[in-house]
Amino acid sequence: MTPRTLAEGHAQPRNNFNLIRLVAAWLVIYGHSYAVTASGGQDLLLQLVRIKFAGGIAVDMFFVISGFLIAASLERNRLPGYLAARALRIFPALIVCVALSVLVLGPLLSTAADYWRSPITWKYLSANALLSRDTQYFLPGVFETLPSHAINGSLWSLPIEVRLYLWLALIGLLRLLPRLRFNLLCLGLLVFGYAKYGGQSLSPEKINWLYCTAYFLTGSLAWVNRDRVPLRGWLLVAVLALAALLRDSSYYYLGYFVALSYTTLFLAFVPKLPQIRRTDLSYGLYLYGWPAQQLVQYYAPSTGPLMNTLWATLIAGTLAALSWHVVERPALRLKSRFGGRSDPHAPAAVEDAAVAPATAQRE
């Protein structure tokens, strides 16, 4: 049966969140390949959309999905279970990835004689493993001959993601999650944001924070109003057409925002798409995508964007599979010990796998 609202779609025993996230995680690798190889040119999605490259589009989709699923998790869980589920989803795989970068990748490739004594090494480990606001991108003597020296340029969005989890938890504690209150709160935040930041020249970091927050809240709004959000093919065509008509105007960002958000949620409940029920490799693909691309560039510097994407996908995909089976899935099984409740309507891998893969290239 084709669902007519988000509520009907969510009530069905299948959805496409895992598939969308996996494709989006691959788009991050594809989008980054042009920056990693310094080959110039634009990826196909940037040529089509103009204002966002492939990785940026993927990030936007992930934050919409995250807002939707995390609001659902907060609604069905007590606060300890909610926080435990979030921590178990984010930190185990992240800590392993950061540790491998510092303890394995760095020593093997570093040209710095003081690698182990350098405070930069240990700041990279502590700041990134604990998701400090001050994300660290470099290790002494590693990748210094490459176009980009970053070890993992995709880590910037995770501190934003975790802080949004905490802000949403606070909203729940203040009993502002019911529909009318949450809708009014989001309207108030929109007015406040426009009054405070409208017309200003903002730093890339501030812009990233504002956009990620906007997409996350849009996903949460969709969850809270799920029985009132229609899923119609004609409406999808309408929002895409509106974005196309606004393409050369100053309102194009608004058209893109609406089209991206609605398209993401629409695709999540389209029947008969290939379904991935019990494996979610998207987070691991995100975590290891950039380091894999840097390794390909390091050992094969003449490789262009497409071949870099191919080889990095194979390397990162292998590491993502290991991460899922050895780290992520065992960690998620622990959430019941903290009172975490799974969504009875979601495939097993979707229940608490709502992390947002990200990209370091700001377009």
CSV table of C-alpha atoms in Angstrom, one decimal:
chain,number,residue,atom,x,y,z
A,1,MET,CA,0.0,0.0,0.0
A,2,THR,CA,1.3,3.4,-0.9
A,3,PRO,CA,1.3,5.6,2.3
A,4,ARG,CA,-0.6,8.9,2.0
A,5,THR,CA,1.0,10.6,5.0
A,6,LEU,CA,4.3,10.4,6.9
A,7,ALA,CA,2.5,8.8,9.7
A,8,GLU,CA,1.2,6.0,7.5
A,9,GLY,CA,4.6,5.5,6.0
A,10,HIS,CA,6.2,5.2,9.4
A,11,ALA,CA,3.6,2.7,10.5
A,12,GLN,CA,4.5,0.3,7.7
A,13,PRO,CA,7.1,-2.4,8.4
A,14,ARG,CA,9.6,-1.2,5.8
A,15,ASN,CA,11.2,2.0,4.8
A,16,ASN,CA,14.2,3.2,2.8
A,17,PHE,CA,16.2,5.1,5.4
A,18,ASN,CA,19.2,2.7,5.3
A,19,LEU,CA,19.3,2.8,1.5
A,20,ILE,CA,19.1,6.6,1.3
A,21,ARG,CA,21.8,7.0,3.9
A,22,LEU,CA,24.1,4.5,2.1
A,23,VAL,CA,23.7,6.3,-1.2
A,24,ALA,CA,24.3,9.7,0.6
A,25,ALA,CA,27.4,8.4,2.3
A,26,TRP,CA,28.8,7.4,-1.1
A,27,LEU,CA,27.9,10.8,-2.4
A,28,VAL,CA,30.1,12.3,0.2
A,29,ILE,CA,33.0,10.3,-1.1
A,30,TYR,CA,32.2,11.2,-4.7
A,31,GLY,CA,31.8,14.9,-3.9
A,32,HIS,CA,35.1,15.0,-2.0
A,33,SER,CA,37.0,13.3,-4.8
A,34,TYR,CA,37.4,16.6,-6.7
A,35,ALA,CA,38.9,18.4,-3.6
A,36,VAL,CA,41.1,15.4,-2.6
A,37,THR,CA,42.6,15.0,-6.0
A,38,ALA,CA,42.7,18.8,-6.7
A,39,SER,CA,41.6,18.0,-10.2
A,40,GLY,CA,39.3,21.0,-10.7
A,41,GLY,CA,35.9,20.6,-12.3
A,42,GLN,CA,32.6,20.0,-10.6
A,43,ASP,CA,30.7,16.9,-9.8
A,44,LEU,CA,27.4,16.2,-11.6
A,45,LEU,CA,25.2,17.2,-8.7
A,46,LEU,CA,27.0,20.5,-8.3
A,47,GLN,CA,26.5,21.2,-12.0
A,48,LEU,CA,22.8,20.4,-11.7
A,49,VAL,CA,22.0,22.1,-8.4
A,50,ARG,CA,24.7,24.8,-8.6
A,51,ILE,CA,24.7,25.9,-4.9
A,52,LYS,CA,25.6,22.5,-3.4
A,53,PHE,CA,28.1,19.8,-4.3
A,54,ALA,CA,27.3,16.1,-3.9
A,55,GLY,CA,28.6,15.9,-0.4
A,56,GLY,CA,26.8,19.0,0.7
A,57,ILE,CA,23.5,17.6,-0.6
A,58,ALA,CA,24.2,14.4,1.2
A,59,VAL,CA,24.8,16.3,4.5
A,60,ASP,CA,21.5,18.1,4.1
A,61,MET,CA,19.6,14.8,3.6
A,62,PHE,CA,21.3,13.2,6.6
A,63,PHE,CA,20.3,16.0,8.9
A,64,VAL,CA,16.6,15.9,7.8
A,65,ILE,CA,16.6,12.1,8.4
A,66,SER,CA,18.4,12.6,11.7
A,67,GLY,CA,15.9,15.1,12.9
A,68,PHE,CA,13.0,12.9,12.0
A,69,LEU,CA,14.3,9.7,13.6
A,70,ILE,CA,15.9,11.4,16.7
A,71,ALA,CA,12.6,13.1,17.5
A,72,ALA,CA,10.9,9.7,17.2
A,73,SER,CA,13.5,8.2,19.5
A,74,LEU,CA,13.0,11.0,22.1
A,75,GLU,CA,9.2,10.5,22.0
A,76,ARG,CA,9.3,6.8,22.7
A,77,ASN,CA,12.2,6.8,25.3
A,78,ARG,CA,12.8,8.1,28.7
A,79,LEU,CA,15.8,10.5,28.9
A,80,PRO,CA,18.4,8.0,30.1
A,81,GLY,CA,17.5,5.5,27.3
A,82,TYR,CA,17.5,8.3,24.7
A,83,LEU,CA,20.9,9.6,25.7
A,84,ALA,CA,22.4,6.1,26.0
A,85,ALA,CA,21.1,5.2,22.5
A,86,ARG,CA,22.6,8.3,21.1
A,87,ALA,CA,26.0,7.8,22.8
A,88,LEU,CA,26.2,4.1,21.7
A,89,ARG,CA,25.4,5.1,18.1
A,90,ILE,CA,28.0,7.9,17.9
A,91,PHE,CA,31.0,7.2,20.1
A,92,PRO,CA,32.2,3.6,19.8
A,93,ALA,CA,32.7,3.7,16.0
A,94,LEU,CA,34.1,7.2,16.2
A,95,ILE,CA,36.6,6.4,18.9
A,96,VAL,CA,37.8,3.4,17.0
A,97,CYS,CA,38.2,5.4,13.8
A,98,VAL,CA,40.1,8.2,15.5
A,99,ALA,CA,42.3,5.8,17.4
A,100,LEU,CA,43.2,4.0,14.2
A,101,SER,CA,44.1,7.3,12.6
A,102,VAL,CA,46.4,8.3,15.5
A,103,LEU,CA,47.9,4.9,16.5
A,104,VAL,CA,48.1,3.2,13.1
A,105,LEU,CA,47.8,5.5,10.2
A,106,GLY,CA,49.9,8.3,11.7
A,107,PRO,CA,52.9,6.2,12.7
A,108,LEU,CA,53.0,4.4,9.4
A,109,LEU,CA,53.0,7.5,7.2
A,110,SER,CA,54.3,10.4,9.4
A,111,THR,CA,57.6,12.0,8.4
A,112,ALA,CA,57.7,13.9,11.7
A,113,ALA,CA,60.5,12.7,14.1
A,114,ASP,CA,58.5,13.9,17.1
A,115,TYR,CA,55.2,12.4,16.1
A,116,TRP,CA,54.6,10.7,19.5
A,117,ARG,CA,55.8,13.7,21.5
A,118,SER,CA,53.9,16.3,19.6
A,119,PRO,CA,50.9,17.8,21.4
A,120,ILE,CA,49.1,18.0,18.0
A,121,THR,CA,48.9,14.2,17.9
A,122,TRP,CA,47.2,13.9,21.3
A,123,LYS,CA,45.0,16.9,20.7
A,124,TYR,CA,43.7,15.2,17.6
A,125,LEU,CA,42.9,12.1,19.6
A,126,SER,CA,41.2,13.7,22.5
A,127,ALA,CA,39.4,16.5,20.7
A,128,ASN,CA,37.9,14.3,18.0
A,129,ALA,CA,37.1,11.3,20.2
A,130,LEU,CA,35.2,13.6,22.6
A,131,LEU,CA,33.7,15.7,19.8
A,132,SER,CA,35.1,19.0,21.0
A,133,ARG,CA,33.9,22.0,19.1
A,134,ASP,CA,37.5,22.5,18.1
A,135,THR,CA,37.6,19.7,15.5
A,136,GLN,CA,41.2,18.7,14.7
A,137,TYR,CA,42.1,17.8,11.1
A,138,PHE,CA,45.9,17.3,11.1
A,139,LEU,CA,48.6,14.9,12.4
A,140,PRO,CA,52.3,15.8,12.4
A,141,GLY,CA,54.0,14.8,9.1
A,142,VAL,CA,51.0,13.0,7.7
A,143,PHE,CA,49.6,13.7,4.2
A,144,GLU,CA,51.7,16.9,4.0
A,145,THR,CA,52.5,16.3,0.3
A,146,LEU,CA,48.9,16.0,-0.7
A,147,PRO,CA,46.6,18.8,-2.0
A,148,SER,CA,44.7,18.5,1.3
A,149,HIS,CA,46.6,17.7,4.5
A,150,ALA,CA,43.5,16.7,6.5
A,151,ILE,CA,43.4,13.3,8.0
A,152,ASN,CA,39.6,13.2,8.1
A,153,GLY,CA,37.9,16.3,6.8
A,154,SER,CA,34.4,14.9,7.5
A,155,LEU,CA,34.4,15.1,11.3
A,156,TRP,CA,33.1,18.7,11.6
A,157,SER,CA,29.4,17.9,11.6
A,158,LEU,CA,29.5,15.4,14.4
A,159,PRO,CA,29.9,18.0,17.2
A,160,ILE,CA,26.9,19.8,15.7
A,161,GLU,CA,24.9,16.6,15.5
A,162,VAL,CA,25.5,15.7,19.2
A,163,ARG,CA,24.7,19.1,20.4
A,164,LEU,CA,21.4,19.0,18.4
A,165,TYR,CA,20.6,15.7,20.2
A,166,LEU,CA,21.1,17.5,23.5
A,167,TRP,CA,19.1,20.5,22.6
A,168,LEU,CA,16.2,18.2,21.5
A,169,ALA,CA,16.5,16.4,24.8
A,170,LEU,CA,16.2,19.8,26.6
A,171,ILE,CA,13.1,20.6,24.5
A,172,GLY,CA,11.6,17.3,25.6
A,173,LEU,CA,12.4,18.0,29.3
A,174,LEU,CA,10.7,21.4,29.0
A,175,ARG,CA,7.7,19.6,27.6
A,176,LEU,CA,7.9,21.6,24.3
A,177,LEU,CA,7.7,18.5,22.0
A,178,PRO,CA,3.9,18.4,21.7
A,179,ARG,CA,2.8,19.6,18.2
A,180,LEU,CA,1.5,23.1,19.0
A,181,ARG,CA,4.3,24.0,21.4
A,182,PHE,CA,7.0,22.6,19.1
A,183,ASN,CA,5.6,24.3,16.0
A,184,LEU,CA,5.5,27.6,17.9
A,185,LEU,CA,9.0,27.1,19.2
A,186,CYS,CA,10.3,26.4,15.7
A,187,LEU,CA,8.5,29.5,14.4
A,188,GLY,CA,10.1,31.6,17.1
A,189,LEU,CA,13.5,30.2,16.3
A,190,LEU,CA,13.1,31.1,12.7
A,191,VAL,CA,12.1,34.6,13.5
A,192,PHE,CA,15.0,34.9,16.0
A,193,GLY,CA,17.5,33.5,13.5
A,194,TYR,CA,16.4,35.8,10.8
A,195,ALA,CA,16.5,38.9,13.1
A,196,LYS,CA,20.0,37.9,14.5
A,197,TYR,CA,21.8,36.7,11.4
A,198,GLY,CA,19.8,37.9,8.4
A,199,GLY,CA,21.9,40.1,6.0
A,200,GLN,CA,25.1,39.4,7.9
A,201,SER,CA,28.3,38.1,6.5
A,202,LEU,CA,28.8,34.9,8.4
A,203,SER,CA,31.8,32.5,8.7
A,204,PRO,CA,31.6,29.1,7.0
A,205,GLU,CA,31.4,27.5,10.5
A,206,LYS,CA,28.4,29.6,11.5
A,207,ILE,CA,26.7,29.0,8.2
A,208,ASN,CA,27.2,25.2,8.6
A,209,TRP,CA,25.8,25.3,12.1
A,210,LEU,CA,22.7,27.3,11.0
A,211,TYR,CA,21.9,25.1,8.0
A,212,CYS,CA,22.5,21.8,9.9
A,213,THR,CA,20.2,23.1,12.7
A,214,ALA,CA,17.5,24.1,10.2
A,215,TYR,CA,17.5,20.8,8.4
A,216,PHE,CA,17.5,18.9,11.7
A,217,LEU,CA,14.6,20.9,13.0
A,218,THR,CA,12.7,20.4,9.7
A,219,GLY,CA,13.0,16.7,10.2
A,220,SER,CA,11.8,16.9,13.8
A,221,LEU,CA,8.9,19.1,12.6
A,222,ALA,CA,8.0,16.4,10.1
A,223,TRP,CA,7.9,13.8,12.8
A,224,VAL,CA,5.9,15.9,15.2
A,225,ASN,CA,3.4,16.7,12.4
A,226,ARG,CA,3.7,13.3,10.6
A,227,ASP,CA,-0.1,12.7,10.4
A,228,ARG,CA,-0.5,16.1,8.6
A,229,VAL,CA,2.4,15.8,6.1
A,230,PRO,CA,1.1,14.3,2.9
A,231,LEU,CA,3.1,12.0,0.6
A,232,ARG,CA,1.9,12.8,-2.9
A,233,GLY,CA,3.7,12.4,-6.2
A,234,TRP,CA,2.2,15.6,-7.5
A,235,LEU,CA,3.4,17.5,-4.5
A,236,LEU,CA,6.9,16.2,-5.0
A,237,VAL,CA,6.8,17.4,-8.6
A,238,ALA,CA,5.5,20.8,-7.5
A,239,VAL,CA,8.3,21.4,-5.0
A,240,LEU,CA,10.9,20.3,-7.5
A,241,ALA,CA,9.4,22.5,-10.2
A,242,LEU,CA,9.3,25.5,-7.7
A,243,ALA,CA,13.0,25.0,-6.9
A,244,ALA,CA,13.8,24.9,-10.7
A,245,LEU,CA,11.8,28.1,-11.3
A,246,LEU,CA,13.7,29.9,-8.5
A,247,ARG,CA,17.1,28.7,-9.7
A,248,ASP,CA,18.3,32.0,-10.9
A,249,SER,CA,16.7,34.1,-8.2
A,250,SER,CA,17.8,35.2,-4.7
A,251,TYR,CA,15.1,32.8,-3.3
A,252,TYR,CA,16.7,29.7,-4.7
A,253,TYR,CA,18.1,28.6,-1.4
A,254,LEU,CA,14.6,28.5,0.0
A,255,GLY,CA,13.3,26.5,-3.0
A,256,TYR,CA,16.2,24.1,-2.6
A,257,PHE,CA,15.6,23.8,1.1
A,258,VAL,CA,12.0,22.8,0.7
A,259,ALA,CA,12.6,20.5,-2.3
A,260,LEU,CA,15.5,18.7,-0.5
A,261,SER,CA,13.6,18.2,2.7
A,262,TYR,CA,10.4,16.9,1.1
A,263,THR,CA,12.2,14.7,-1.4
A,264,THR,CA,14.2,13.1,1.3
A,265,LEU,CA,11.2,12.1,3.4
A,266,PHE,CA,9.2,11.2,0.3
A,267,LEU,CA,11.8,8.8,-0.9
A,268,ALA,CA,12.0,7.2,2.6
A,269,PHE,CA,8.6,5.7,2.2
A,270,VAL,CA,8.4,5.0,-1.6
A,271,PRO,CA,7.3,1.3,-1.9
A,272,LYS,CA,9.3,-1.3,-3.7
A,273,LEU,CA,12.7,0.3,-3.5
A,274,PRO,CA,15.5,-2.1,-2.7
A,275,GLN,CA,15.5,-2.5,1.1
A,276,ILE,CA,18.4,-2.8,3.5
A,277,ARG,CA,17.0,-4.2,6.7
A,278,ARG,CA,19.7,-5.2,9.1
A,279,THR,CA,22.9,-3.6,8.0
A,280,ASP,CA,23.7,0.1,8.1
A,281,LEU,CA,27.1,0.8,6.6
A,282,SER,CA,26.5,4.5,6.1
A,283,TYR,CA,28.2,5.8,9.3
A,284,GLY,CA,31.3,3.7,8.8
A,285,LEU,CA,31.4,4.7,5.1
A,286,TYR,CA,31.3,8.3,6.3
A,287,LEU,CA,34.0,7.9,9.0
A,288,TYR,CA,36.5,6.1,6.7
A,289,GLY,CA,35.6,7.7,3.4
A,290,TRP,CA,38.0,10.7,3.6
A,291,PRO,CA,41.0,8.8,5.1
A,292,ALA,CA,40.5,6.1,2.4
A,293,GLN,CA,40.5,8.8,-0.3
A,294,GLN,CA,43.7,10.4,1.1
A,295,LEU,CA,45.4,6.9,1.1
A,296,VAL,CA,44.4,6.4,-2.5
A,297,GLN,CA,45.8,9.9,-3.4
A,298,TYR,CA,48.9,9.2,-1.4
A,299,TYR,CA,49.8,6.0,-3.2
A,300,ALA,CA,48.3,6.9,-6.6
A,301,PRO,CA,48.6,10.7,-6.9
A,302,SER,CA,47.8,10.7,-10.6
A,303,THR,CA,44.4,9.1,-10.0
A,304,GLY,CA,41.5,11.3,-11.1
A,305,PRO,CA,38.2,11.9,-9.2
A,306,LEU,CA,36.3,8.9,-10.5
A,307,MET,CA,39.1,6.4,-9.9
A,308,ASN,CA,39.7,7.9,-6.5
A,309,THR,CA,36.0,7.4,-5.7
A,310,LEU,CA,36.1,3.8,-6.9
A,311,TRP,CA,39.1,2.7,-4.9
A,312,ALA,CA,38.2,4.7,-1.8
A,313,THR,CA,34.7,3.2,-1.9
A,314,LEU,CA,36.2,-0.3,-1.9
A,315,ILE,CA,38.5,0.5,1.0
A,316,ALA,CA,36.0,2.5,3.1
A,317,GLY,CA,33.3,0.0,2.3
A,318,THR,CA,35.4,-2.8,3.7
A,319,LEU,CA,36.2,-0.9,6.8
A,320,ALA,CA,32.6,0.2,7.2
A,321,ALA,CA,31.5,-3.5,7.1
A,322,LEU,CA,34.0,-4.3,9.8
A,323,SER,CA,32.9,-1.3,11.8
A,324,TRP,CA,29.3,-2.3,11.6
A,325,HIS,CA,29.7,-6.0,12.5
A,326,VAL,CA,32.5,-5.6,15.1
A,327,VAL,CA,31.8,-2.2,16.7
A,328,GLU,CA,28.5,-0.6,15.9
A,329,ARG,CA,26.0,-3.4,16.0
A,330,PRO,CA,27.4,-4.9,19.2
A,331,ALA,CA,27.3,-1.4,20.8
A,332,LEU,CA,23.7,-0.8,19.7
A,333,ARG,CA,22.7,-4.1,21.4
A,334,LEU,CA,23.7,-2.6,24.7
A,335,LYS,CA,21.0,0.1,24.6
A,336,SER,CA,18.4,-2.1,26.2
A,337,ARG,CA,20.5,-2.2,29.3
A,338,PHE,CA,19.9,1.5,29.7
A,339,GLY,CA,16.2,1.3,29.0
A,340,GLY,CA,16.4,2.2,25.3
A,341,ARG,CA,13.3,1.3,23.3
A,342,SER,CA,13.4,0.3,19.7
A,343,ASP,CA,10.9,1.5,17.1
A,344,PRO,CA,8.6,-1.4,16.4
A,345,HIS,CA,7.9,0.0,12.9
A,346,ALA,CA,11.5,0.4,11.8
A,347,PRO,CA,13.9,-2.1,10.2
A,348,ALA,CA,16.5,-3.3,12.7
A,349,ALA,CA,19.4,-1.2,11.4
A,350,VAL,CA,17.3,2.0,11.3
A,351,GLU,CA,16.1,2.1,14.8
A,352,ASP,CA,18.9,4.1,16.2
A,353,ALA,CA,21.2,4.6,13.3
A,354,ALA,CA,20.4,8.2,12.6
A,355,VAL,CA,23.8,9.8,12.4
A,356,ALA,CA,24.6,12.3,9.8
A,357,PRO,CA,27.5,11.7,7.5
A,358,ALA,CA,29.2,14.9,6.6
A,359,THR,CA,31.5,16.7,4.3
A,360,ALA,CA,34.4,19.0,4.9
A,361,GLN,CA,34.2,21.0,1.6
A,362,ARG,CA,31.8,23.9,2.1
A,363,GLU,CA,30.0,24.9,-1.1
